[in-house]
Structures are given as structure tokens and as C-alpha cells.
Tab-separated table of C-alpha atoms in Angstrom:
chain	number	residue	atom	x	y	z
A	164	MET	CA	91.955	-17.252	116.995
A	165	ALA	CA	88.983	-15.634	115.344
A	166	ILE	CA	87.122	-17.589	112.572
A	167	GLU	CA	86.188	-15.509	109.457
A	168	LYS	CA	82.679	-15.983	107.877
A	169	PRO	CA	82.628	-16.900	104.203
A	170	ILE	CA	81.700	-14.079	101.886
A	171	SER	CA	78.409	-14.770	99.836
A	172	ASN	CA	78.611	-14.631	96.030
A	173	ASN	CA	75.015	-13.139	95.806
A	174	PRO	CA	74.555	-11.000	98.790
A	175	ARG	CA	70.915	-9.760	99.323
A	176	SER	CA	69.900	-6.897	101.406
A	177	PRO	CA	66.449	-5.964	102.640
A	178	ARG	CA	66.415	-3.125	100.170
A	179	SER	CA	67.165	-5.348	97.157
A	180	ASP	CA	64.369	-7.692	98.247
A	181	ARG	CA	61.910	-4.839	98.198
A	182	VAL	CA	62.998	-3.802	94.677
A	183	SER	CA	62.601	-7.350	93.383
A	184	ARG	CA	59.171	-7.571	94.927
A	185	ARG	CA	58.004	-4.368	93.285
A	186	ARG	CA	59.365	-5.513	89.937
A	187	TYR	CA	57.558	-8.793	90.295
A	188	ASP	CA	54.311	-7.065	91.171
A	189	ARG	CA	54.644	-4.761	88.156
A	190	GLU	CA	55.291	-7.658	85.848
A	191	THR	CA	52.365	-9.533	87.293
A	192	ARG	CA	50.050	-6.562	86.852
A	193	ALA	CA	51.356	-5.960	83.308
A	194	ARG	CA	50.767	-9.583	82.438
A	195	GLN	CA	47.268	-9.466	83.912
A	196	GLU	CA	46.516	-6.235	82.041
A	197	ALA	CA	47.853	-7.762	78.799
A	198	GLU	CA	45.728	-10.838	79.351
A	199	GLN	CA	42.687	-8.714	80.069
A	200	LEU	CA	43.374	-6.562	76.963
A	201	LEU	CA	43.916	-9.666	74.860
A	202	GLU	CA	40.702	-11.154	76.186
A	203	ALA	CA	38.831	-7.903	75.455
A	204	LYS	CA	40.246	-7.707	71.931
A	205	SER	CA	39.496	-11.360	71.357
A	206	ARG	CA	35.916	-10.728	72.494
A	207	GLU	CA	35.685	-7.723	70.181
A	208	LEU	CA	37.045	-9.759	67.292
A	209	TYR	CA	34.646	-12.593	68.077
A	210	ASP	CA	31.701	-10.211	68.269
A	211	ALA	CA	32.816	-8.496	65.048
A	212	ASN	CA	33.194	-11.854	63.319
A	213	GLN	CA	29.760	-12.919	64.491
A	214	ALA	CA	28.320	-9.639	63.199
A	215	LEU	CA	30.095	-10.094	59.843
A	216	GLN	CA	28.776	-13.638	59.578
A	217	LYS	CA	25.265	-12.390	60.231
A	218	GLN	CA	25.749	-9.614	57.662
A	219	ALA	CA	27.149	-12.138	55.166
A	220	VAL	CA	24.137	-14.378	55.653
A	221	GLY	CA	21.841	-11.365	55.293
A	222	LEU	CA	23.716	-10.182	52.209
A	223	GLU	CA	23.565	-13.634	50.644
A	224	ASP	CA	19.857	-13.759	51.328
A	225	ALA	CA	19.429	-10.267	49.856
A	226	VAL	CA	21.514	-11.158	46.787
A	227	ALA	CA	19.631	-14.417	46.337
A	228	LYS	CA	16.322	-12.596	46.676
A	229	ARG	CA	17.402	-9.864	44.253
A	230	THR	CA	18.720	-12.450	41.808
A	231	THR	CA	15.406	-14.279	41.957
A	232	GLU	CA	13.554	-11.016	41.404
A	233	LEU	CA	15.784	-10.091	38.442
A	234	GLU	CA	15.408	-13.573	36.975
A	235	ALA	CA	11.662	-13.345	37.346
A	236	ALA	CA	11.684	-9.863	35.795
A	237	ARG	CA	13.816	-11.096	32.891
A	238	ASN	CA	11.547	-14.083	32.316
A	239	GLU	CA	8.534	-11.799	32.478
A	240	ALA	CA	10.145	-9.395	29.985
A	241	GLU	CA	11.102	-12.245	27.640
A	242	THR	CA	7.588	-13.670	27.892
A	243	ALA	CA	6.081	-10.248	27.215
A	244	ASN	CA	8.437	-9.697	24.279
A	245	ALA	CA	7.629	-13.117	22.853
A	246	ALA	CA	3.919	-12.428	23.306
A	247	LYS	CA	4.350	-9.077	21.554
A	248	SER	CA	6.189	-10.709	18.670
A	249	ILE	CA	3.509	-13.376	18.324
A	250	PHE	CA	0.800	-10.717	18.511
A	251	LEU	CA	2.480	-8.510	15.904
A	252	ALA	CA	3.073	-11.459	13.588
A	253	ALA	CA	-0.548	-12.540	13.951
A	254	MET	CA	-1.856	-9.011	13.435
A	255	SER	CA	0.419	-8.562	10.441
A	256	HIS	CA	-0.964	-11.716	8.866
A	257	GLU	CA	-4.557	-10.834	9.703
A	258	ILE	CA	-4.190	-7.286	8.303
A	259	ARG	CA	-2.203	-8.279	5.223
A	260	THR	CA	-4.768	-10.893	4.231
A	261	PRO	CA	-7.704	-8.462	3.730
A	262	LEU	CA	-5.250	-5.860	2.443
A	263	ASN	CA	-4.258	-8.362	-0.218
A	264	GLY	CA	-7.904	-8.378	-1.280
A	265	VAL	CA	-8.129	-4.577	-1.336
A	266	LEU	CA	-4.948	-3.985	-3.314
A	267	GLY	CA	-5.344	-7.072	-5.496
A	268	LEU	CA	-8.876	-6.242	-6.581
A	269	ALA	CA	-7.874	-2.598	-7.035
A	270	THR	CA	-5.224	-3.800	-9.468
A	271	ALA	CA	-7.812	-5.920	-11.284
A	272	LEU	CA	-10.227	-2.982	-11.469
A	273	SER	CA	-7.533	-0.705	-12.871
A	274	GLU	CA	-7.314	-2.974	-15.901
A	275	SER	CA	-11.028	-2.652	-16.633
A	276	ASP	CA	-12.878	0.125	-18.469
A	277	LEU	CA	-13.306	2.926	-15.941
A	278	THR	CA	-14.170	6.576	-16.260
A	279	ALA	CA	-11.609	9.212	-15.291
A	280	GLU	CA	-13.469	9.826	-12.035
A	281	GLN	CA	-13.540	6.121	-11.237
A	282	GLN	CA	-9.832	5.826	-11.995
A	283	GLN	CA	-9.178	8.709	-9.606
A	284	MET	CA	-11.164	7.061	-6.826
A	285	LEU	CA	-9.444	3.755	-7.480
A	286	GLY	CA	-6.089	5.521	-7.227
A	287	LEU	CA	-7.065	6.841	-3.803
A	288	ILE	CA	-8.030	3.326	-2.700
A	289	SER	CA	-4.656	1.971	-3.841
A	290	ASP	CA	-2.734	4.832	-2.222
A	291	SER	CA	-4.577	4.348	1.073
A	292	GLY	CA	-3.948	0.608	0.992
A	293	ASN	CA	-0.255	1.105	0.269
A	294	LEU	CA	-0.016	3.662	3.079
A	295	LEU	CA	-1.549	1.178	5.516
A	296	LEU	CA	0.905	-1.450	4.302
A	297	CYS	CA	3.812	0.929	4.970
A	298	VAL	CA	2.556	1.582	8.512
A	299	ILE	CA	2.316	-2.163	9.184
A	300	ASN	CA	5.808	-2.752	7.823
A	301	ASP	CA	7.253	0.087	9.924
A	302	ILE	CA	5.706	-1.206	13.143
A	303	LEU	CA	6.971	-4.718	12.458
A	304	ASP	CA	10.438	-3.419	11.621
A	305	LEU	CA	10.537	-1.367	14.824
A	306	SER	CA	9.641	-4.431	16.874
A	307	LYS	CA	12.458	-6.339	15.134
A	308	VAL	CA	14.879	-3.494	15.852
A	309	GLU	CA	13.933	-3.527	19.535
A	310	ALA	CA	14.351	-7.300	19.686
A	311	GLY	CA	17.642	-7.181	17.767
A	312	LYS	CA	16.124	-9.335	15.034
A	313	LEU	CA	16.162	-6.953	12.084
A	314	GLU	CA	17.647	-9.037	9.295
A	315	ILE	CA	20.065	-8.024	6.539
A	316	GLU	CA	20.343	-10.301	3.482
A	317	ASN	CA	23.405	-9.381	1.441
A	318	ILE	CA	23.250	-10.453	-2.215
A	319	PRO	CA	25.654	-9.443	-5.020
A	320	ALA	CA	24.118	-6.708	-7.174
A	321	SER	CA	25.039	-3.669	-9.250
A	322	LEU	CA	24.999	-0.583	-7.041
A	323	ASN	CA	24.676	1.625	-10.141
A	324	ASP	CA	21.570	-0.216	-11.352
A	325	PHE	CA	20.076	-0.153	-7.894
A	326	LEU	CA	20.554	3.608	-7.466
A	327	ASP	CA	19.254	4.230	-10.987
A	328	SER	CA	16.054	2.363	-10.139
A	329	VAL	CA	15.623	4.381	-6.928
A	330	CYS	CA	16.038	7.682	-8.804
A	331	ALA	CA	13.685	6.506	-11.550
A	332	ARG	CA	11.049	5.818	-8.912
A	333	PHE	CA	11.209	9.180	-7.114
A	334	ALA	CA	12.118	11.617	-9.905
A	335	PRO	CA	8.566	11.596	-11.416
A	336	ILE	CA	7.029	12.087	-7.958
A	337	ALA	CA	9.181	15.157	-7.352
A	338	ARG	CA	8.470	16.588	-10.776
A	339	ASP	CA	4.732	16.029	-10.393
A	340	LYS	CA	4.982	18.263	-7.334
A	341	GLY	CA	6.810	20.934	-9.328
A	342	LEU	CA	10.227	20.204	-7.815
A	343	ARG	CA	13.546	19.787	-9.607
A	344	PHE	CA	15.139	16.393	-9.064
A	345	THR	CA	18.839	15.897	-9.726
A	346	SER	CA	21.172	12.956	-9.225
A	347	LEU	CA	24.963	12.878	-9.304
A	348	TYR	CA	27.319	9.914	-8.966
A	349	GLY	CA	30.927	10.356	-7.824
A	350	GLY	CA	33.999	8.267	-7.058
A	351	LEU	CA	33.934	4.720	-8.406
A	352	LEU	CA	30.292	5.104	-9.448
A	353	SER	CA	31.138	7.747	-12.033
A	354	SER	CA	33.486	5.567	-14.073
A	355	ASN	CA	32.587	1.942	-13.430
A	356	GLN	CA	29.790	-0.434	-12.621
A	357	VAL	CA	30.185	-1.051	-8.890
A	358	TRP	CA	29.174	-4.524	-7.768
A	359	ALA	CA	28.745	-5.158	-4.068
A	360	GLU	CA	27.004	-7.430	-1.600
A	361	PHE	CA	24.080	-5.603	-0.008
A	362	ASP	CA	20.420	-5.901	0.919
A	363	GLN	CA	18.541	-4.083	-1.831
A	364	THR	CA	15.274	-4.175	0.095
A	365	ARG	CA	16.707	-2.637	3.266
A	366	LEU	CA	18.873	-0.049	1.493
A	367	GLY	CA	15.877	0.809	-0.670
A	368	GLN	CA	13.904	1.263	2.532
A	369	VAL	CA	16.477	3.787	3.795
A	370	LEU	CA	16.620	5.787	0.563
A	371	GLY	CA	12.875	5.540	0.078
A	372	ASN	CA	12.259	7.070	3.484
A	373	LEU	CA	14.795	9.861	2.992
A	374	LEU	CA	13.642	10.755	-0.523
A	375	SER	CA	9.942	10.593	0.278
A	376	ASN	CA	10.521	12.847	3.305
A	377	ALA	CA	12.532	15.283	1.203
A	378	ILE	CA	9.734	15.519	-1.349
A	379	LYS	CA	6.993	15.614	1.276
A	380	PHE	CA	8.534	18.457	3.271
A	381	THR	CA	9.551	20.557	0.255
A	382	SER	CA	6.883	22.760	-1.334
A	383	ASN	CA	9.145	24.475	-3.887
A	384	GLY	CA	12.737	24.279	-5.027
A	385	ALA	CA	14.645	21.042	-5.508
A	386	VAL	CA	15.648	17.649	-4.185
A	387	ALA	CA	19.211	16.563	-4.963
A	388	PHE	CA	20.580	13.036	-4.634
A	389	THR	CA	24.341	12.461	-4.538
A	390	ALA	CA	26.101	9.098	-4.314
A	391	ASN	CA	29.822	8.588	-3.830
A	392	VAL	CA	31.826	5.364	-3.470
A	393	VAL	CA	35.506	4.962	-2.558
A	394	MET	CA	37.628	1.909	-1.784
A	395	LEU	CA	38.998	1.779	1.767
A	396	LYS	CA	42.347	0.278	2.789
A	397	THR	CA	40.379	-2.482	4.526
A	398	GLY	CA	39.028	-3.614	1.157
A	399	LYS	CA	35.524	-2.384	1.963
A	400	LEU	CA	33.539	0.052	-0.164
A	401	GLN	CA	32.649	3.283	1.620
A	402	VAL	CA	29.279	4.417	0.254
A	403	ASN	CA	27.945	7.887	1.061
A	404	LEU	CA	24.395	8.683	-0.035
A	405	ILE	CA	23.318	12.305	0.406
A	406	ILE	CA	19.786	13.693	0.013
A	407	ARG	CA	19.492	17.485	0.064
A	408	ASP	CA	16.225	19.417	-0.108
A	409	THR	CA	15.100	23.033	0.066
A	410	GLY	CA	12.173	22.296	2.351
A	411	ILE	CA	11.009	23.488	5.746
A	412	GLY	CA	14.103	22.281	7.622
A	413	ILE	CA	14.339	21.158	11.227
A	414	PRO	CA	14.639	23.643	14.130
A	415	GLU	CA	17.775	23.078	16.216
A	416	ASP	CA	15.796	22.565	19.423
A	417	LYS	CA	13.744	19.813	17.760
A	418	SER	CA	16.603	17.938	16.074
A	419	GLU	CA	16.921	15.306	18.819
A	420	ARG	CA	13.284	14.295	18.429
A	421	ILE	CA	13.446	12.966	14.884
A	422	PHE	CA	15.171	9.717	15.881
A	423	GLN	CA	12.619	8.896	18.575
A	424	PRO	CA	9.936	6.307	17.729
A	425	PHE	CA	6.458	7.683	16.976
A	426	VAL	CA	7.781	11.250	17.297
A	427	GLN	CA	8.295	13.953	14.690
A	428	ALA	CA	10.132	17.252	14.951
A	429	ASP	CA	6.853	19.089	15.434
A	430	GLU	CA	3.614	17.440	16.517
A	431	SER	CA	1.733	19.704	14.120
A	432	ILE	CA	3.632	17.989	11.299
A	433	THR	CA	1.838	14.765	12.140
A	434	ARG	CA	-1.467	16.419	11.377
A	435	LYS	CA	-0.276	18.345	8.320
A	436	PHE	CA	1.990	15.806	6.665
A	437	GLY	CA	1.089	12.467	8.268
A	438	GLY	CA	3.471	9.644	9.088
A	439	THR	CA	4.240	7.461	12.095
A	440	GLY	CA	7.658	8.885	12.943
A	441	LEU	CA	9.215	5.420	12.623
A	442	GLY	CA	10.974	5.699	9.271
A	443	LEU	CA	14.102	7.531	10.400
A	444	VAL	CA	14.488	5.333	13.491
A	445	ILE	CA	14.496	2.220	11.326
A	446	ALA	CA	16.658	3.833	8.616
A	447	ARG	CA	19.340	4.734	11.154
A	448	ASP	CA	19.406	1.185	12.549
A	449	ILE	CA	19.695	-0.275	9.049
A	450	CYS	CA	22.659	2.024	8.325
A	451	ARG	CA	24.312	0.953	11.580
A	452	MET	CA	23.802	-2.707	10.706
A	453	MET	CA	25.509	-1.995	7.368
A	454	GLY	CA	28.551	-0.603	9.170
A	455	GLY	CA	27.679	3.075	8.899
A	456	SER	CA	25.432	5.791	10.252
A	457	LEU	CA	22.673	8.235	9.388
A	458	THR	CA	23.337	11.912	10.116
A	459	PHE	CA	21.824	15.223	9.065
A	460	LEU	CA	22.395	18.952	8.833
A	461	SER	CA	19.463	21.324	8.889
A	462	ALA	CA	18.246	24.799	9.733
A	463	ASP	CA	14.704	25.968	10.325
A	464	GLY	CA	13.304	27.099	6.962
A	465	ASP	CA	16.530	26.364	5.075
A	466	GLY	CA	16.196	22.746	4.009
A	467	THR	CA	17.788	19.539	5.249
A	468	GLU	CA	20.685	17.332	4.195
A	469	PHE	CA	20.705	13.686	5.252
A	470	THR	CA	23.787	11.503	4.779
A	471	ALA	CA	23.486	7.728	4.876
A	472	SER	CA	26.969	6.230	5.080
A	473	ILE	CA	27.456	2.482	4.850
A	474	GLN	CA	30.264	0.021	4.165
A	475	LEU	CA	29.807	-2.825	1.687
A	476	SER	CA	31.889	-5.767	0.572
A	477	PRO	CA	32.762	-5.641	-3.144
A	478	SER	CA	31.632	-8.577	-5.253
A	479	LYS	CA	32.117	-9.947	-8.719
A	480	LYS	CA	29.495	-9.342	-11.350
A	481	ALA	CA	26.655	-11.754	-10.680
A	482	ALA	CA	25.732	-14.166	-13.434
A	483	ARG	CA	22.354	-13.518	-14.972
A	484	ASN	CA	19.992	-15.842	-16.739
A	485	LYS	CA	20.483	-14.845	-20.381
A	486	ASP	CA	17.338	-16.592	-21.549
A	487	LEU	CA	15.140	-14.638	-19.150
A	488	GLN	CA	16.801	-11.377	-20.129
A	489	THR	CA	15.337	-11.737	-23.600
A	490	GLU	CA	12.052	-13.392	-22.710
A	491	ASP	CA	8.987	-11.455	-21.726
A	492	HIS	CA	7.441	-12.813	-18.525
A	493	GLU	CA	3.908	-12.540	-19.830
A	494	GLU	CA	4.892	-14.350	-23.032
A	495	ILE	CA	6.068	-17.303	-20.967
A	496	LEU	CA	2.656	-17.563	-19.311
A	497	LYS	CA	1.056	-17.311	-22.768
A	498	TYR	CA	3.371	-19.964	-24.210
A	499	ARG	CA	0.808	-22.710	-23.623
A	500	LYS	CA	-2.118	-23.659	-21.420
A	501	TRP	CA	-0.217	-24.221	-18.218
A	502	ARG	CA	-1.891	-26.376	-15.562
A	503	ILE	CA	-1.806	-24.384	-12.323
A	504	LEU	CA	-2.883	-25.829	-8.970
A	505	ILE	CA	-3.788	-23.115	-6.434
A	506	ALA	CA	-3.998	-24.035	-2.728
A	507	GLU	CA	-5.646	-21.097	-0.937
A	508	ASP	CA	-8.279	-21.240	1.802
A	509	ASN	CA	-9.316	-17.559	1.675
A	510	LYS	CA	-12.034	-16.885	-0.922
A	511	THR	CA	-10.972	-13.267	-1.372
A	512	ASN	CA	-7.400	-14.308	-2.108
A	513	GLN	CA	-8.715	-16.937	-4.531
A	514	LEU	CA	-10.609	-14.203	-6.356
A	515	VAL	CA	-7.506	-11.975	-6.413
A	516	LEU	CA	-5.403	-14.735	-7.987
A	517	LYS	CA	-8.094	-15.505	-10.555
A	518	HIS	CA	-8.310	-11.857	-11.615
A	519	MET	CA	-4.528	-11.445	-11.765
A	520	LEU	CA	-4.221	-14.496	-14.027
A	521	LYS	CA	-7.412	-14.141	-16.102
A	522	ARG	CA	-5.559	-12.569	-19.053
A	523	PHE	CA	-3.683	-15.817	-19.568
A	524	ASP	CA	-5.121	-19.014	-20.966
A	525	LEU	CA	-4.364	-21.140	-17.941
A	526	GLU	CA	-6.014	-24.233	-16.525
A	527	LEU	CA	-6.625	-23.260	-12.887
A	528	THR	CA	-7.552	-25.776	-10.184
A	529	MET	CA	-8.531	-24.366	-6.772
A	530	VAL	CA	-8.300	-26.273	-3.479
A	531	THR	CA	-8.793	-24.930	0.051
A	532	ASP	CA	-6.209	-26.759	2.177
A	533	GLY	CA	-2.879	-28.507	2.006
A	534	GLN	CA	-4.258	-32.047	2.197
A	535	LYS	CA	-6.446	-31.403	-0.846
A	536	ALA	CA	-3.445	-29.915	-2.627
A	537	VAL	CA	-1.456	-33.129	-2.101
A	538	SER	CA	-4.415	-35.217	-3.268
A	539	ALA	CA	-4.926	-33.058	-6.387
A	540	TRP	CA	-1.219	-33.295	-7.238
A	541	ARG	CA	-1.406	-37.096	-6.991
A	542	THR	CA	-4.400	-37.430	-9.310
A	543	GLN	CA	-3.725	-34.895	-12.068
A	544	GLU	CA	-0.904	-33.451	-14.132
A	545	VAL	CA	0.317	-30.146	-12.705
A	546	ASP	CA	2.860	-27.711	-14.165
A	547	LEU	CA	3.061	-25.388	-11.140
A	548	ILE	CA	1.562	-25.062	-7.662
A	549	LEU	CA	0.737	-21.774	-5.913
A	550	MET	CA	0.818	-22.823	-2.259
A	551	ASP	CA	-0.553	-20.674	0.547
A	552	VAL	CA	1.462	-21.254	3.699
A	553	ASN	CA	-1.232	-20.868	6.373
A	554	MET	CA	-4.116	-23.256	5.706
A	555	PRO	CA	-6.358	-25.586	7.739
A	556	GLU	CA	-5.948	-29.385	7.858
A	557	MET	CA	-2.405	-29.252	6.472
A	558	ASP	CA	-0.321	-26.110	6.038
A	559	GLY	CA	1.667	-25.231	2.939
A	560	VAL	CA	5.052	-26.218	4.379
A	561	SER	CA	3.825	-29.695	5.405
A	562	SER	CA	2.118	-30.146	2.029
A	563	THR	CA	5.301	-29.229	0.193
A	564	GLU	CA	7.357	-31.645	2.296
A	565	ALA	CA	4.848	-34.423	1.584
A	566	ILE	CA	4.961	-33.794	-2.183
A	567	ARG	CA	8.757	-33.636	-2.253
A	568	ALA	CA	9.024	-36.881	-0.249
A	569	GLU	CA	6.755	-38.727	-2.703
A	570	GLU	CA	8.615	-37.269	-5.702
A	571	THR	CA	11.906	-38.530	-4.295
A	572	ALA	CA	10.508	-41.965	-3.470
A	573	SER	CA	9.061	-42.429	-6.977
A	574	ASN	CA	11.899	-40.632	-8.801
A	575	GLN	CA	9.540	-38.000	-10.236
A	576	LYS	CA	10.604	-34.637	-11.643
A	577	PRO	CA	9.933	-31.950	-8.989
A	578	VAL	CA	6.963	-29.721	-9.717
A	579	PRO	CA	7.585	-25.986	-9.109
A	580	ILE	CA	5.908	-24.877	-5.872
A	581	LEU	CA	5.629	-21.161	-5.135
A	582	GLY	CA	4.839	-20.278	-1.530
A	583	ILE	CA	2.386	-17.434	-0.920
A	584	SER	CA	2.235	-15.896	2.540
A	585	ALA	CA	1.916	-12.689	4.515
A	586	ASN	CA	4.694	-14.011	6.774
A	587	ALA	CA	7.677	-13.050	4.649
A	588	MET	CA	10.586	-12.407	7.028
A	589	VAL	CA	13.956	-13.734	5.875
A	590	HIS	CA	14.031	-16.667	8.309
A	591	GLN	CA	10.437	-17.554	7.431
A	592	VAL	CA	11.122	-17.575	3.678
A	593	SER	CA	14.241	-19.652	4.362
A	594	ARG	CA	12.038	-22.177	6.151
A	595	TYR	CA	9.710	-22.336	3.118
A	596	LEU	CA	12.632	-22.934	0.746
A	597	GLU	CA	14.103	-25.580	3.074
A	598	SER	CA	10.802	-27.444	2.941
A	599	GLY	CA	11.206	-27.724	-0.842
A	600	MET	CA	9.373	-24.669	-2.175
A	601	THR	CA	10.865	-23.305	-5.378
A	602	ASP	CA	10.300	-19.632	-4.585
A	603	HIS	CA	8.067	-17.309	-2.597
A	604	VAL	CA	5.649	-14.427	-3.271
A	605	SER	CA	4.642	-12.254	-0.325
A	606	LYS	CA	1.218	-10.807	0.421
A	607	PRO	CA	-0.167	-8.379	-0.519
A	608	ILE	CA	0.549	-9.943	-3.905
A	609	ARG	CA	1.914	-7.622	-6.573
A	610	LYS	CA	0.848	-8.769	-10.022
A	611	PRO	CA	4.220	-8.076	-11.731
A	612	GLU	CA	6.035	-10.007	-9.008
A	613	LEU	CA	3.600	-12.925	-9.252
A	614	ILE	CA	3.943	-13.127	-13.034
A	615	ARG	CA	7.726	-12.775	-12.910
A	616	THR	CA	8.103	-15.540	-10.295
A	617	MET	CA	5.720	-17.880	-12.129
A	618	ALA	CA	7.458	-17.228	-15.455
A	619	LEU	CA	10.880	-17.937	-13.948
A	620	ALA	CA	9.720	-21.219	-12.425
A	621	LEU	CA	7.909	-22.358	-15.569
A	622	SER	CA	10.806	-21.454	-17.873
A	623	GLN	CA	13.222	-23.419	-15.684
A	624	GLN	CA	10.782	-26.320	-15.675
A	625	THR	CA	10.592	-26.209	-19.478
A	626	ARG	CA	14.374	-26.130	-19.942
A	627	SER	CA	14.930	-28.983	-17.468
A	628	SER	CA	12.501	-31.199	-19.401
A	629	GLN	CA	14.166	-30.547	-22.771
């Protein structure tokens, strides 16, 4: 009987073994290739990462170096700007001090008996001194514009009265040149007194520049001034001030030059008409600081129209001192023999003050530094002190603080102290008033301003003692 062999569940043949072997070899090669590719990619990624790290380190070094350079450049620029400001302030003081002597003594001479020819020469001296003062002020204002430190001091005032005073100042100048001068008020100005908060000095600077230019560059014809005020929905007053002349005009290809510092539309104008080319630059910045702009329309030979537009906050009518409205400033100084202590180290400025006050029967005491001023105040009765700010030994601010401290300690009535200085920027005057000064008069000293400020202080002193 034959025995049958069991049948295998997974029979293999030589051929199937060869197929399995080839498949295994392919898989092995594929795995090896994948491993090799993975290793190559990993190496590439590693190398790329290393390169990026090196670049990052290099970039950080470059950024750090550039940051250091920029910081150094900024510090250098700030140091240079501070040095320029200190230099300009010092030069302003040093120029204003002798200029105070020139203009002050010119004022004193004008009140003496002079021939017509001497009066004419004296007028030229005064005009030249005032021109130099304008140049100094323009350069200082430009430096403040560049440093972002141009200051606006808004005080409630009548816009109508202010504009009237501007027109009253320039109308005679235009007429003396043979030009017609007209002024027209529109909007709220035509029917009411408009009170607003604004900087009369700065706005006067803008209008003064525009009107003086209009008159200067117009040989015949007219200069027209138009002012218009409307109330905006925001509650602000929109003020448009337009100056139109029939002068030489500005060529279209030169119009961009007029708002560049130290540049005029035509270089020949500098020689023919004079000027620094700073006025319009400063005027435009003042208008921008007042929420507006300064624009113009012009044609060569057909006149120019400048429009200064600003926005102001309305204000209530400011209270005025009724007593001083009816009192004459000079009469107050003549009221009695006031005892005036003058602290001034410059002999020329001492002479200027003496000449400005010689018409009044005053008892003047002169000292040359702040320490002597404090000592004189301690030992004699004084009705008012004129205190120079920059003096040797003890400056005017320190002297004022010393006097005020002693007055407080001994419960004395404060003596009026008027600061006198060529450094008259808003923050500087604020510092003088904070020290205890009653008021301030800037150099070069204008006699009417000196008398007015003294009269105000003395009248207040008289009323407070009654």
C-alpha cells in the first residue's frame, strides 16, 4: 500500500525564492538610498543652520555696530545743537547789550535839541540798530524752529484791537512811499469785537513780515489788507488774513525758493532790497503752530497775495485795570519822588537808564551786582528795583530769591522787582517770574515799555499800601 506525502500549506519553489530575494535586495537598496539621502539632507540642513547662525551672529554684530554709530551720531548732533543754542544765546546777549546802548542813547538824543540834519542822521542810526535787532531775532527764531522750541504764548485779547494796531503801524509807512493802504474786516470782525486766545507778538511777527514785504516790493499802486473770521463747527475761530500788493511779484520758477532759509526769490533782490530771507520761513512755521498755514498766489510783475490762515480759541473779554486806563504812565512816575534801586553792571546800560528816567524827579541808586542790590535793599527804603539778570557775584534771579525769602521771613510787604535782560524767551521770563520778579523788560530797552512797566508796578504798590 502506497503512503501519500502530506501536502504543504506554503509550498515554495525555486522560482519564488528568487523573486523574494530580488524583492529583499530592492528593499535593502531603497532603504540604504533613503538613509543616504536622509543623511545628505541632514548634512545640508546642518550646514545651512551653521551658516545661518554665522550670518545671525554677523548681522547682530553689524546691527550692534550700526546702532552704536547711530547713537554716537545722535549724541554728537544733540551736543552740536546744544552748543549752537548756547552760542546763539550768548551771542544774542552780547549783541543786544551794546545794541541797547546804541538804541537807548539814540532815544535820549532824539529828545534833545538837534538840527534837522542831526535828526536825520540820528534816524539812520536808529533804523540801522533796529534792522540789526530784527536780523538777530530772525536768526534766533530760526534756530528755535529747527530745534522745535519756538514758543507760542496764547493770551486773551481783542483781535479787532490787535489788527487795528497793526494797520495803524504800517499805513503811514505805505503812504510815505506814495502807496494806497486799505484795510477791510469781514465775517465776525465786521459786526462784533472778537476776543480770542492768541500770541500777539508772534502773530504780529507774521503780519509785520508780510506787510513790510508788500510795501518793500511795491514801488507804485496799493497794499490791501483783508481780515475775515468765521466760527467753525469745532468751536474754533477760523481767521484768514490776506495781504495783496501790486508789486514786482514772484516768477513761477522761483516760487519754491521763498520758503527756504537765507534764500530769496532772486539773489539780486538781496542786493537791491536787503533782508535775510528768514522772515517767511518763520512766518509759515508760526502759522502752522497756530493750526493753519501760509500760502501765496503771484505772477511775475503782477503783484502777490499772501494768505495767513490760523485757528484760534475764542475767549471772554479780558478784564482790564480801570485805574490804569485813565492814568497816564508818565504822571505816575511824576506822582512823587520814587526811590528806585538799579542793579546793573554795564556802565553803558546804566547811562541808558539814567537818560531814559532823567525827566522824572526820581531818587536813583546804582549798584553793580546782585549782592550789592540785596545789601542796598536791606539798608535803605526802596519803592522799586530794576534788576539786571546777568551780573557778577550774584545774578538777578538769585538776588530776587534772596530778597523774597527775607521779606517772607520778616513779614515785609514785597517790593516791586522788574527784571531787565537780553534773554527774554518765554521760558526764561517764566523763570524770572517764578523767582519772585514782578515783571520783566527786555533789552534793548524801549523807553515807553520801561515807563509803562514801572508805572504799573508802582501804581499797584500804591494801591496795596492804601
